[in-house]
Amino acid sequence: NPNHRCMHLEVYQFLLFLIASSINILITNATINMFAPSNPTTQTTQPIVTGTTILGIKYNGGVMLAADTLASYGSLARYKDVRRIQKVGDRTLVGASGEMSDFQSIMEMLEEMHQSDMNQSDGYFHTPCEFFNYLRAVMYQRRNKGNPLWNQLLVAGCDKGKAPFLGYVDLIGTAYEENFIATGFGAYLAMPLIRERWSADMDEGEARALLEDCLRVLFYRDCRASSRIQIAKATSEEGTLISEPYELATEWETANYDVRHPTTVALDGSSW
Amino acid sequence: NSEMFRNQYDTDVTVWSPQGRLHQVEYATEAVNQGFVCLGVRNENFVVLAALKRSPNDLAAHQRKLQKIDNHMGIAMSGLTADGRSLVKYMRTEALNNKYVYNTPIQGSRLVADLADMHQQCTQSYVRRPYGVGLLIATYDQTGAHLYATEPSGNYFEYYAMAIGSRSQTSRTYLEKEFEAHAFAGCSQEELIKHALKALAASLAGDMELDKKSASIAIVGKDVPFQIVENDGIQRYLDMIVVEGEAEVDTEMVIENPVV
């Protein structure tokens, strides 16, 4: 699916849109800096505190989300214990990349929906699919107003006795459902690994191992990733379960920029 | 005694009577009771609505009393059908909006609760009058088959079976008897439709008979999207209950006239 590969393009497209709409003001103000945000107090123009990849895969019996617990402040690894995967109600998980404050705002919105369900006390609760579609409508509406919630979200969940659900929705309102999804750098680094190893009847152990391997590769290669990770699952019988954060085992012996372990690399330390 | 002073407290819906009644709301309920009968009956898989249509004169078509809200929901109305149509418009908008935002058919109990709130608002406003229509709402949603009834007062209840409108008491009596016997459990679509038509026939005045022009039914349920059956489509069900009615009469005669 070609749409899945252009994950970052639309972010730049969005910036271009904002720039185009502010060119008029820039010209009149005779300023040269094209990237100066024109309405930062009323419209989101760039994310500040950000989370990186979220991974999601369906397996035999449920669906899993995985992420690290880092929120970066630009290039600073600032908040080391951020829960980027959270649950809504008993059956739904939401994972977010991008601006963390917007994620908090989204969680408030979803919590309100769930609270309203509880107050009705008629035995009916919104399903993962309904939370997903609600977010889709909200994200697209915000995009149309030029004030997006700067996130790429994975919504996962499993209703009792029903098939597992996994969906993606992002800051410009793109929304789709799939068997496995990765946001951010994961789309480039993790997806090939998942494509090779995924099958519809994977069991939980296999799924967990696959996700850990992907997160390890991401920690090696994504500069905004950390090795402190969480894996969450949603199953038909047990509802949702989010693990406590734990450290991934990593190996740096093969790092070929280290002169203690010379390998066949170019003298300038680069490697292909 | 309260009847005597009724007229002093019944002009505005915002005025209580000394007996603690809102006469305007009661008058609105009276409008529902004057309408032609409609009824609903459900079991665990299906809900059937039945309505008696009337025509103002022989030249006119019979007025439609069953309306589809969505593929999983429909209503029957009794009373001021113009009020009913306005409520149907609201329900359809809400159902469609829910499908757009949540990609799911709207939960019946939620829509009915909103509908009832709308009714109640008209009983507490100086510039509005209560809705003069009773609705029977049939839905099959994520929690199964349901039948609800709303009233002009803003009250609503869920039912296994219910009939409203003129002479609906006889229909209710038939439904109660059948419910006590077997609660319609395990009835097929066809059996449930026949029960509804028999209940409808029970409310007919004098020597009127159910015909395909005046009888209409609708069914919704598990794997059965809401559909209205009327005119030619309903004739086969009417034939079925006529045959059964005759069979019943024959057996009665045998018992009461013992062979000598």
mmCIF file of C-alpha atoms in Angstrom, chain A residues 113 117 120 122 124 126-127 129-130 133-134 136-137 162, chain B residues 99-105 107 109-110 113-114 142-143:
data_model
loop_
_atom_site.group_PDB
_atom_site.id
_atom_site.type_symbol
_atom_site.label_atom_id
_atom_site.label_comp_id
_atom_site.label_asym_id
_atom_site.label_seq_id
_atom_site.Cartn_x
_atom_site.Cartn_y
_atom_site.Cartn_z
ATOM 1 C CA MET A 113 -16.607 9.842 26.574
ATOM 2 C CA ASP A 117 -20.924 5.975 29.239
ATOM 3 C CA GLN A 120 -25.636 6.528 31.596
ATOM 4 C CA ASP A 122 -27.239 1.373 30.563
ATOM 5 C CA TYR A 124 -23.387 0.083 26.828
ATOM 6 C CA HIS A 126 -18.107 2.674 23.311
ATOM 7 C CA THR A 127 -16.060 0.116 21.420
ATOM 8 C CA CYS A 129 -13.774 1.054 16.706
ATOM 9 C CA GLU A 130 -15.978 3.901 17.939
ATOM 10 C CA ASN A 133 -13.669 6.837 14.405
ATOM 11 C CA TYR A 134 -14.365 9.630 16.858
ATOM 12 C CA ARG A 136 -10.619 10.376 13.086
ATOM 13 C CA ALA A 137 -13.413 12.948 12.906
ATOM 14 C CA LYS A 162 -15.180 -10.041 18.707
ATOM 15 C CA LYS B 99 -22.659 6.473 11.807
ATOM 16 C CA TYR B 100 -20.381 9.196 10.476
ATOM 17 C CA VAL B 101 -18.553 9.952 13.709
ATOM 18 C CA TYR B 102 -18.406 6.461 15.258
ATOM 19 C CA ASN B 103 -18.896 4.209 12.215
ATOM 20 C CA THR B 104 -21.448 2.281 14.277
ATOM 21 C CA PRO B 105 -25.242 2.095 14.276
ATOM 22 C CA GLN B 107 -27.293 2.514 20.374
ATOM 23 C CA SER B 109 -31.211 3.138 24.446
ATOM 24 C CA ARG B 110 -29.136 6.291 23.991
ATOM 25 C CA ALA B 113 -33.131 8.650 26.189
ATOM 26 C CA ASP B 114 -32.336 11.757 24.117
ATOM 27 C CA GLN B 142 -25.129 -4.236 20.047
ATOM 28 C CA THR B 143 -27.077 -5.337 23.119
#
